[in-house]
């Protein structure tokens, strides 16, 4: 399959086992999932069912015990650690529940620091950062440091930062867990907007099934097994 036709994110028969005393825990049990560019998938399921493990494997932060992980058509499972780090840096945006921002940097600086590591010119990085701060509704906050921002604004900086490299895949774990209802909805709407605008393949772990209709499809994890994704509107209608 050529990289152009391949889904942006593709997991095939992915199994992940963790050592557990004398035995193992199967966090992911033959999980298969394809997410296309511009597609926004909700990932739901009980605590301990393997949602974060799925994101960790998709992010290439954890190598699966078996199975195939492809990012933008590239087989991640055969890459060296170094090549994997480059693939992750350039193709994968990761957003966790708590924005992990550096206390001493302004919002704009949080964004450009990664591009500096990627070897992009400071001018190009600054232009990209300004564009993303505007898209995420932070144009007036470029010079603010984390303690001067609200929780919702910090999560917006986190989202903008994850998009700096123009990733193919955006992986989001419980982005609204620390936010009130109104801010949560605006964060999910922003994720919808950037998924469309930048044509990234977005997977969002969420316990807020209320926001599922803003996404395209919902996939359910249970005991490490992923049920086939169903269209989000059908899932909402069935409730
Ligand atoms: P969820 O995000 O749905 O709550 P997780 O992916 O965190 O689920 O966990 C899935 C299973 O894998 C659980 O049984 C959990 O205890 C186990 N697990 C997760 N991370 C580790 C780890 N680093 N070491 C050992 N077991 C783990
Ligand atoms: Mg989790």
PDB file of C-alpha atoms and ligand atoms in Angstrom:
ATOM      1  CA  UNK A   1       0.000   0.000   0.000  1.00  0.00           C
ATOM      2  CA  UNK A   2       1.397   3.420  -0.824  1.00  0.00           C
ATOM      3  CA  UNK A   3       1.724   5.968   1.938  1.00  0.00           C
ATOM      4  CA  UNK A   4      -0.706   8.268   0.118  1.00  0.00           C
ATOM      5  CA  UNK A   5      -3.563   5.791   0.147  1.00  0.00           C
ATOM      6  CA  UNK A   6      -2.897   4.406   3.600  1.00  0.00           C
ATOM      7  CA  UNK A   7      -5.030   5.582   6.533  1.00  0.00           C
ATOM      8  CA  UNK A   8      -3.271   8.221   8.622  1.00  0.00           C
ATOM      9  CA  UNK A   9      -3.369   5.838  11.590  1.00  0.00           C
ATOM     10  CA  UNK A  10      -3.641   2.100  11.278  1.00  0.00           C
ATOM     11  CA  UNK A  11      -3.448  -0.516  14.027  1.00  0.00           C
ATOM     12  CA  UNK A  12      -3.665  -4.140  12.927  1.00  0.00           C
ATOM     13  CA  UNK A  13      -4.044  -6.999  15.400  1.00  0.00           C
ATOM     14  CA  UNK A  14      -2.235  -5.068  18.097  1.00  0.00           C
ATOM     15  CA  UNK A  15      -1.678  -6.914  21.355  1.00  0.00           C
ATOM     16  CA  UNK A  16       0.003  -5.323  24.372  1.00  0.00           C
ATOM     17  CA  UNK A  17       0.896  -7.346  27.455  1.00  0.00           C
ATOM     18  CA  UNK A  18       2.344  -5.967  30.658  1.00  0.00           C
ATOM     19  CA  UNK A  19       4.185  -8.176  33.139  1.00  0.00           C
ATOM     20  CA  UNK A  20       2.007  -8.773  36.205  1.00  0.00           C
ATOM     21  CA  UNK A  21       3.506 -10.834  39.003  1.00  0.00           C
ATOM     22  CA  UNK A  22       4.138 -14.321  37.615  1.00  0.00           C
ATOM     23  CA  UNK A  23       1.872 -13.722  34.619  1.00  0.00           C
ATOM     24  CA  UNK A  24       0.849 -10.905  32.282  1.00  0.00           C
ATOM     25  CA  UNK A  25      -2.001  -8.420  31.917  1.00  0.00           C
ATOM     26  CA  UNK A  26      -3.371  -8.105  28.400  1.00  0.00           C
ATOM     27  CA  UNK A  27      -4.000  -4.366  28.048  1.00  0.00           C
ATOM     28  CA  UNK A  28      -4.767  -4.648  24.308  1.00  0.00           C
ATOM     29  CA  UNK A  29      -6.093  -7.831  22.762  1.00  0.00           C
ATOM     30  CA  UNK A  30      -5.757  -7.971  18.944  1.00  0.00           C
ATOM     31  CA  UNK A  31      -6.957  -4.404  18.413  1.00  0.00           C
ATOM     32  CA  UNK A  32      -7.567  -3.313  14.824  1.00  0.00           C
ATOM     33  CA  UNK A  33      -8.420   0.301  14.023  1.00  0.00           C
ATOM     34  CA  UNK A  34      -8.020   2.590  11.005  1.00  0.00           C
ATOM     35  CA  UNK A  35      -8.481   6.350  11.234  1.00  0.00           C
ATOM     36  CA  UNK A  36      -8.464   8.434   8.064  1.00  0.00           C
ATOM     37  CA  UNK A  37      -7.171  11.966   7.623  1.00  0.00           C
ATOM     38  CA  UNK A  38      -9.906  14.356   8.770  1.00  0.00           C
ATOM     39  CA  UNK A  39     -11.687  11.701  10.810  1.00  0.00           C
ATOM     40  CA  UNK A  40     -12.456  12.303  14.519  1.00  0.00           C
ATOM     41  CA  UNK A  41     -13.029   9.164  16.584  1.00  0.00           C
ATOM     42  CA  UNK A  42     -14.225   9.002  20.212  1.00  0.00           C
ATOM     43  CA  UNK A  43     -12.784   6.179  22.274  1.00  0.00           C
ATOM     44  CA  UNK A  44     -14.902   5.175  25.262  1.00  0.00           C
ATOM     45  CA  UNK A  45     -14.946   2.315  27.757  1.00  0.00           C
ATOM     46  CA  UNK A  46     -14.622   1.606  31.477  1.00  0.00           C
ATOM     47  CA  UNK A  47     -11.560   2.481  33.516  1.00  0.00           C
ATOM     48  CA  UNK A  48      -8.794  -0.078  32.989  1.00  0.00           C
ATOM     49  CA  UNK A  49     -10.209  -1.242  29.642  1.00  0.00           C
ATOM     50  CA  UNK A  50      -7.064  -0.217  27.714  1.00  0.00           C
ATOM     51  CA  UNK A  51      -7.902   3.211  26.274  1.00  0.00           C
ATOM     52  CA  UNK A  52      -4.696   4.917  27.384  1.00  0.00           C
ATOM     53  CA  UNK A  53      -2.711   1.860  26.325  1.00  0.00           C
ATOM     54  CA  UNK A  54      -4.194   2.140  22.841  1.00  0.00           C
ATOM     55  CA  UNK A  55      -3.158   5.808  22.637  1.00  0.00           C
ATOM     56  CA  UNK A  56       0.345   5.005  23.940  1.00  0.00           C
ATOM     57  CA  UNK A  57       0.831   2.350  21.256  1.00  0.00           C
ATOM     58  CA  UNK A  58      -0.661   4.584  18.534  1.00  0.00           C
ATOM     59  CA  UNK A  59       1.663   7.393  19.687  1.00  0.00           C
ATOM     60  CA  UNK A  60       4.607   4.957  19.330  1.00  0.00           C
ATOM     61  CA  UNK A  61       5.462   5.665  22.975  1.00  0.00           C
ATOM     62  CA  UNK A  62       5.025   1.952  23.751  1.00  0.00           C
ATOM     63  CA  UNK A  63       5.896  -0.893  21.399  1.00  0.00           C
ATOM     64  CA  UNK A  64       3.157  -3.516  21.115  1.00  0.00           C
ATOM     65  CA  UNK A  65       3.888  -7.125  22.058  1.00  0.00           C
ATOM     66  CA  UNK A  66       2.639  -8.077  18.590  1.00  0.00           C
ATOM     67  CA  UNK A  67       0.757  -6.542  15.688  1.00  0.00           C
ATOM     68  CA  UNK A  68       1.310  -3.652  13.321  1.00  0.00           C
ATOM     69  CA  UNK A  69       1.208   0.113  13.904  1.00  0.00           C
ATOM     70  CA  UNK A  70       1.323   2.377  10.859  1.00  0.00           C
ATOM     71  CA  UNK A  71       1.537   6.162  11.001  1.00  0.00           C
ATOM     72  CA  UNK A  72       1.000   8.009   7.703  1.00  0.00           C
ATOM     73  CA  UNK A  73       1.649   4.719   5.917  1.00  0.00           C
ATOM     74  CA  UNK A  74       4.923   4.025   7.685  1.00  0.00           C
ATOM     75  CA  UNK A  75       5.317   0.794   9.641  1.00  0.00           C
ATOM     76  CA  UNK A  76       6.385   1.963  13.106  1.00  0.00           C
ATOM     77  CA  UNK A  77       7.030  -1.522  14.429  1.00  0.00           C
ATOM     78  CA  UNK A  78      10.165  -2.049  12.321  1.00  0.00           C
ATOM     79  CA  UNK A  79      11.818   1.301  13.132  1.00  0.00           C
ATOM     80  CA  UNK A  80      14.760   1.840  15.469  1.00  0.00           C
ATOM     81  CA  UNK A  81      14.129   3.866  18.620  1.00  0.00           C
ATOM     82  CA  UNK A  82      15.796   6.855  16.979  1.00  0.00           C
ATOM     83  CA  UNK A  83      13.730   6.641  13.780  1.00  0.00           C
ATOM     84  CA  UNK A  84      10.634   6.147  15.897  1.00  0.00           C
ATOM     85  CA  UNK A  85      11.365   9.308  17.891  1.00  0.00           C
ATOM     86  CA  UNK A  86      11.638  11.270  14.636  1.00  0.00           C
ATOM     87  CA  UNK A  87       8.397   9.795  13.280  1.00  0.00           C
ATOM     88  CA  UNK A  88       6.647  10.680  16.556  1.00  0.00           C
ATOM     89  CA  UNK A  89       8.051  14.208  16.614  1.00  0.00           C
ATOM     90  CA  UNK A  90       6.996  14.946  13.027  1.00  0.00           C
ATOM     91  CA  UNK A  91       3.741  12.992  12.614  1.00  0.00           C
ATOM     92  CA  UNK A  92       2.082  12.578  16.003  1.00  0.00           C
ATOM     93  CA  UNK A  93       0.445  15.215  18.207  1.00  0.00           C
ATOM     94  CA  UNK A  94      -0.241  14.116  21.773  1.00  0.00           C
ATOM     95  CA  UNK A  95      -2.604  15.876  24.183  1.00  0.00           C
ATOM     96  CA  UNK A  96      -3.009  14.625  27.721  1.00  0.00           C
ATOM     97  CA  UNK A  97      -5.525  15.641  30.367  1.00  0.00           C
ATOM     98  CA  UNK A  98      -3.162  17.969  32.200  1.00  0.00           C
ATOM     99  CA  UNK A  99      -1.422  20.404  29.856  1.00  0.00           C
ATOM    100  CA  UNK A 100       2.231  19.855  30.613  1.00  0.00           C
ATOM    101  CA  UNK A 101       3.350  23.455  30.063  1.00  0.00           C
ATOM    102  CA  UNK A 102       6.666  24.938  31.133  1.00  0.00           C
ATOM    103  CA  UNK A 103       5.986  27.465  33.903  1.00  0.00           C
ATOM    104  CA  UNK A 104       8.541  30.050  32.774  1.00  0.00           C
ATOM    105  CA  UNK A 105       7.546  30.227  29.080  1.00  0.00           C
ATOM    106  CA  UNK A 106       4.871  32.348  27.403  1.00  0.00           C
ATOM    107  CA  UNK A 107       2.148  30.707  25.332  1.00  0.00           C
ATOM    108  CA  UNK A 108       3.974  31.588  22.106  1.00  0.00           C
ATOM    109  CA  UNK A 109       7.263  30.221  23.456  1.00  0.00           C
ATOM    110  CA  UNK A 110       5.638  26.900  24.449  1.00  0.00           C
ATOM    111  CA  UNK A 111       4.751  26.503  20.766  1.00  0.00           C
ATOM    112  CA  UNK A 112       8.027  27.429  19.084  1.00  0.00           C
ATOM    113  CA  UNK A 113      10.324  25.427  21.351  1.00  0.00           C
ATOM    114  CA  UNK A 114       9.434  22.149  19.590  1.00  0.00           C
ATOM    115  CA  UNK A 115      10.038  23.633  16.154  1.00  0.00           C
ATOM    116  CA  UNK A 116      13.432  24.763  17.361  1.00  0.00           C
ATOM    117  CA  UNK A 117      14.230  21.094  18.088  1.00  0.00           C
ATOM    118  CA  UNK A 118      12.866  20.150  14.657  1.00  0.00           C
ATOM    119  CA  UNK A 119      15.367  22.516  13.061  1.00  0.00           C
ATOM    120  CA  UNK A 120      12.775  24.896  11.596  1.00  0.00           C
ATOM    121  CA  UNK A 121      13.742  28.533  11.148  1.00  0.00           C
ATOM    122  CA  UNK A 122      12.704  30.828  14.024  1.00  0.00           C
ATOM    123  CA  UNK A 123      10.741  32.990  11.593  1.00  0.00           C
ATOM    124  CA  UNK A 124       8.742  30.060  10.184  1.00  0.00           C
ATOM    125  CA  UNK A 125       8.113  28.773  13.714  1.00  0.00           C
ATOM    126  CA  UNK A 126       6.898  32.191  14.887  1.00  0.00           C
ATOM    127  CA  UNK A 127       4.535  32.466  11.901  1.00  0.00           C
ATOM    128  CA  UNK A 128       3.100  28.997  12.520  1.00  0.00           C
ATOM    129  CA  UNK A 129       2.725  29.743  16.236  1.00  0.00           C
ATOM    130  CA  UNK A 130       0.855  32.995  15.500  1.00  0.00           C
ATOM    131  CA  UNK A 131      -1.488  31.146  13.117  1.00  0.00           C
ATOM    132  CA  UNK A 132      -2.219  28.438  15.689  1.00  0.00           C
ATOM    133  CA  UNK A 133      -2.706  30.893  18.557  1.00  0.00           C
ATOM    134  CA  UNK A 134      -5.311  32.639  16.435  1.00  0.00           C
ATOM    135  CA  UNK A 135      -7.088  29.419  15.435  1.00  0.00           C
ATOM    136  CA  UNK A 136      -7.225  28.280  19.062  1.00  0.00           C
ATOM    137  CA  UNK A 137      -8.602  31.631  20.254  1.00  0.00           C
ATOM    138  CA  UNK A 138      -5.450  32.713  22.061  1.00  0.00           C
ATOM    139  CA  UNK A 139      -4.402  35.694  19.957  1.00  0.00           C
ATOM    140  CA  UNK A 140      -4.530  37.986  23.000  1.00  0.00           C
ATOM    141  CA  UNK A 141      -2.636  35.544  25.207  1.00  0.00           C
ATOM    142  CA  UNK A 142       0.579  34.972  23.250  1.00  0.00           C
ATOM    143  CA  UNK A 143       2.717  36.659  25.891  1.00  0.00           C
ATOM    144  CA  UNK A 144       1.027  35.129  28.927  1.00  0.00           C
ATOM    145  CA  UNK A 145       2.651  32.481  31.080  1.00  0.00           C
ATOM    146  CA  UNK A 146       0.716  29.407  32.289  1.00  0.00           C
ATOM    147  CA  UNK A 147      -0.246  30.918  35.679  1.00  0.00           C
ATOM    148  CA  UNK A 148      -1.890  33.854  33.848  1.00  0.00           C
ATOM    149  CA  UNK A 149      -4.098  31.535  31.764  1.00  0.00           C
ATOM    150  CA  UNK A 150      -7.339  29.760  32.706  1.00  0.00           C
ATOM    151  CA  UNK A 151      -7.529  25.947  32.650  1.00  0.00           C
ATOM    152  CA  UNK A 152      -9.342  26.078  29.315  1.00  0.00           C
ATOM    153  CA  UNK A 153      -6.746  28.434  27.841  1.00  0.00           C
ATOM    154  CA  UNK A 154      -3.923  26.171  29.030  1.00  0.00           C
ATOM    155  CA  UNK A 155      -5.566  23.239  27.275  1.00  0.00           C
ATOM    156  CA  UNK A 156      -5.817  25.401  24.115  1.00  0.00           C
ATOM    157  CA  UNK A 157      -2.086  26.093  24.289  1.00  0.00           C
ATOM    158  CA  UNK A 158      -1.580  22.350  24.648  1.00  0.00           C
ATOM    159  CA  UNK A 159      -3.666  21.722  21.514  1.00  0.00           C
ATOM    160  CA  UNK A 160      -1.890  24.463  19.543  1.00  0.00           C
ATOM    161  CA  UNK A 161       1.491  23.054  20.571  1.00  0.00           C
ATOM    162  CA  UNK A 162       0.512  19.552  19.453  1.00  0.00           C
ATOM    163  CA  UNK A 163      -0.334  20.961  16.002  1.00  0.00           C
ATOM    164  CA  UNK A 164       2.918  22.860  15.450  1.00  0.00           C
ATOM    165  CA  UNK A 165       4.570  20.049  13.494  1.00  0.00           C
ATOM    166  CA  UNK A 166       1.492  19.597  11.246  1.00  0.00           C
ATOM    167  CA  UNK A 167       1.020  16.035  12.508  1.00  0.00           C
ATOM    168  CA  UNK A 168      -0.929  13.355  10.624  1.00  0.00           C
ATOM    169  CA  UNK A 169      -2.338  11.942  13.843  1.00  0.00           C
ATOM    170  CA  UNK A 170      -3.697  13.657  16.960  1.00  0.00           C
ATOM    171  CA  UNK A 171      -4.096  11.540  20.108  1.00  0.00           C
ATOM    172  CA  UNK A 172      -6.074  13.055  22.947  1.00  0.00           C
ATOM    173  CA  UNK A 173      -6.571  11.467  26.388  1.00  0.00           C
ATOM    174  CA  UNK A 174      -9.453  12.866  28.479  1.00  0.00           C
ATOM    175  CA  UNK A 175      -8.861  16.492  27.416  1.00  0.00           C
ATOM    176  CA  UNK A 176     -11.798  17.834  29.407  1.00  0.00           C
ATOM    177  CA  UNK A 177     -11.457  15.905  32.676  1.00  0.00           C
ATOM    178  CA  UNK A 178     -10.281  19.020  34.561  1.00  0.00           C
ATOM    179  CA  UNK A 179     -12.756  21.466  32.944  1.00  0.00           C
ATOM    180  CA  UNK A 180     -16.357  22.536  33.541  1.00  0.00           C
ATOM    181  CA  UNK A 181     -19.091  21.698  31.057  1.00  0.00           C
ATOM    182  CA  UNK A 182     -18.972  24.855  28.953  1.00  0.00           C
ATOM    183  CA  UNK A 183     -15.188  24.816  28.609  1.00  0.00           C
ATOM    184  CA  UNK A 184     -15.229  21.093  27.887  1.00  0.00           C
ATOM    185  CA  UNK A 185     -17.621  21.583  25.003  1.00  0.00           C
ATOM    186  CA  UNK A 186     -15.544  24.395  23.542  1.00  0.00           C
ATOM    187  CA  UNK A 187     -12.415  22.204  23.718  1.00  0.00           C
ATOM    188  CA  UNK A 188     -14.126  19.338  21.862  1.00  0.00           C
ATOM    189  CA  UNK A 189     -15.456  21.834  19.291  1.00  0.00           C
ATOM    190  CA  UNK A 190     -11.930  23.127  18.818  1.00  0.00           C
ATOM    191  CA  UNK A 191     -10.654  19.575  18.289  1.00  0.00           C
ATOM    192  CA  UNK A 192     -13.398  19.080  15.696  1.00  0.00           C
ATOM    193  CA  UNK A 193     -12.383  22.306  13.938  1.00  0.00           C
ATOM    194  CA  UNK A 194      -8.661  21.515  13.769  1.00  0.00           C
ATOM    195  CA  UNK A 195      -9.362  17.939  12.670  1.00  0.00           C
ATOM    196  CA  UNK A 196     -11.296  19.353   9.697  1.00  0.00           C
ATOM    197  CA  UNK A 197      -9.001  22.267   8.977  1.00  0.00           C
ATOM    198  CA  UNK A 198      -5.703  20.373   9.131  1.00  0.00           C
ATOM    199  CA  UNK A 199      -7.078  16.976   8.043  1.00  0.00           C
ATOM    200  CA  UNK A 200      -5.522  15.124  10.956  1.00  0.00           C
ATOM    201  CA  UNK A 201      -6.715  11.724  12.137  1.00  0.00           C
ATOM    202  CA  UNK A 202      -7.907  12.388  15.694  1.00  0.00           C
ATOM    203  CA  UNK A 203      -8.626   9.850  18.426  1.00  0.00           C
ATOM    204  CA  UNK A 204     -10.049  11.231  21.673  1.00  0.00           C
ATOM    205  CA  UNK A 205     -10.513   9.191  24.832  1.00  0.00           C
ATOM    206  CA  UNK A 206     -13.516  10.611  26.648  1.00  0.00           C
ATOM    207  CA  UNK A 207     -15.908   9.742  29.450  1.00  0.00           C
ATOM    208  CA  UNK A 208     -18.187  12.611  28.345  1.00  0.00           C
ATOM    209  CA  UNK A 209     -20.426  10.665  25.962  1.00  0.00           C
ATOM    210  CA  UNK A 210     -22.367  13.914  25.608  1.00  0.00           C
ATOM    211  CA  UNK A 211     -19.745  15.251  23.194  1.00  0.00           C
ATOM    212  CA  UNK A 212     -19.614  12.090  21.066  1.00  0.00           C
ATOM    213  CA  UNK A 213     -22.023  13.611  18.475  1.00  0.00           C
ATOM    214  CA  UNK A 214     -19.364  16.222  17.683  1.00  0.00           C
ATOM    215  CA  UNK A 215     -17.147  13.381  16.464  1.00  0.00           C
ATOM    216  CA  UNK A 216     -17.543  11.058  13.470  1.00  0.00           C
ATOM    217  CA  UNK A 217     -17.478   7.664  15.108  1.00  0.00           C
ATOM    218  CA  UNK A 218     -17.308   6.046  18.510  1.00  0.00           C
ATOM    219  CA  UNK A 219     -15.213   2.990  19.322  1.00  0.00           C
ATOM    220  CA  UNK A 220     -15.668   1.107  22.579  1.00  0.00           C
ATOM    221  CA  UNK A 221     -12.965  -0.701  24.562  1.00  0.00           C
ATOM    222  CA  UNK A 222     -13.723  -3.476  27.011  1.00  0.00           C
ATOM    223  CA  UNK A 223     -11.056  -5.613  28.695  1.00  0.00           C
ATOM    224  CA  UNK A 224      -8.530  -4.742  26.002  1.00  0.00           C
ATOM    225  CA  UNK A 225     -10.882  -5.649  23.156  1.00  0.00           C
ATOM    226  CA  UNK A 226     -12.026  -2.928  20.756  1.00  0.00           C
ATOM    227  CA  UNK A 227     -15.533  -3.187  19.346  1.00  0.00           C
ATOM    228  CA  UNK A 228     -15.874  -1.949  15.770  1.00  0.00           C
ATOM    229  CA  UNK A 229     -16.456   1.808  15.578  1.00  0.00           C
ATOM    230  CA  UNK A 230     -20.011   2.949  14.865  1.00  0.00           C
ATOM    231  CA  UNK A 231     -21.090   6.337  13.455  1.00  0.00           C
ATOM    232  CA  UNK A 232     -21.318   8.819  16.324  1.00  0.00           C
ATOM    233  CA  UNK A 233     -24.802  10.091  15.439  1.00  0.00           C
ATOM    234  CA  UNK A 234     -26.209   6.549  15.353  1.00  0.00           C
ATOM    235  CA  UNK A 235     -24.607   5.866  18.734  1.00  0.00           C
ATOM    236  CA  UNK A 236     -26.153   9.027  20.190  1.00  0.00           C
ATOM    237  CA  UNK A 237     -29.563   8.213  18.718  1.00  0.00           C
ATOM    238  CA  UNK A 238     -29.544   4.747  20.245  1.00  0.00           C
ATOM    239  CA  UNK A 239     -29.108   6.143  23.731  1.00  0.00           C
TER     240      UNK A 239
HETATM  241  P1  LIG B   1      -7.811   2.926  30.648  1.00  0.00           P
HETATM  242  O1  LIG B   1      -7.049   4.064  30.047  1.00  0.00           O
HETATM  243  O2  LIG B   1      -8.966   2.463  29.798  1.00  0.00           O
HETATM  244  O3  LIG B   1      -8.250   3.212  32.049  1.00  0.00           O
HETATM  245  P2  LIG B   1      -5.239   1.541  30.667  1.00  0.00           P
HETATM  246  O4  LIG B   1      -4.794   1.450  29.267  1.00  0.00           O
HETATM  247  O5  LIG B   1      -4.609   2.574  31.524  1.00  0.00           O
HETATM  248  O6  LIG B   1      -6.838   1.638  30.721  1.00  0.00           O
HETATM  249  O7  LIG B   1      -4.977   0.140  31.371  1.00  0.00           O
HETATM  250  C1  LIG B   1      -5.329  -1.127  30.768  1.00  0.00           C
HETATM  251  C2  LIG B   1      -4.803  -2.254  31.628  1.00  0.00           C
HETATM  252  O8  LIG B   1      -3.369  -2.276  31.575  1.00  0.00           O
HETATM  253  C3  LIG B   1      -5.161  -2.139  33.101  1.00  0.00           C
HETATM  254  O9  LIG B   1      -5.353  -3.453  33.600  1.00  0.00           O
HETATM  255  C4  LIG B   1      -3.940  -1.525  33.710  1.00  0.00           C
HETATM  256  O10 LIG B   1      -3.833  -1.885  35.065  1.00  0.00           O
HETATM  257  C5  LIG B   1      -2.822  -2.128  32.880  1.00  0.00           C
HETATM  258  N1  LIG B   1      -1.645  -1.237  32.755  1.00  0.00           N
HETATM  259  C6  LIG B   1      -1.650  -0.014  32.182  1.00  0.00           C
HETATM  260  N2  LIG B   1      -0.398   0.529  32.193  1.00  0.00           N
HETATM  261  C7  LIG B   1       0.404  -0.396  32.797  1.00  0.00           C
HETATM  262  C8  LIG B   1       1.799  -0.458  33.106  1.00  0.00           C
HETATM  263  N3  LIG B   1       2.631   0.556  32.783  1.00  0.00           N
HETATM  264  N4  LIG B   1       2.269  -1.576  33.727  1.00  0.00           N
HETATM  265  C9  LIG B   1       1.434  -2.600  34.033  1.00  0.00           C
HETATM  266  N5  LIG B   1       0.124  -2.617  33.765  1.00  0.00           N
HETATM  267  C10 LIG B   1      -0.406  -1.535  33.158  1.00  0.00           C
HETATM  268 MG1  LIG B   2      -6.723   6.036  30.790  1.00  0.00          MG
END
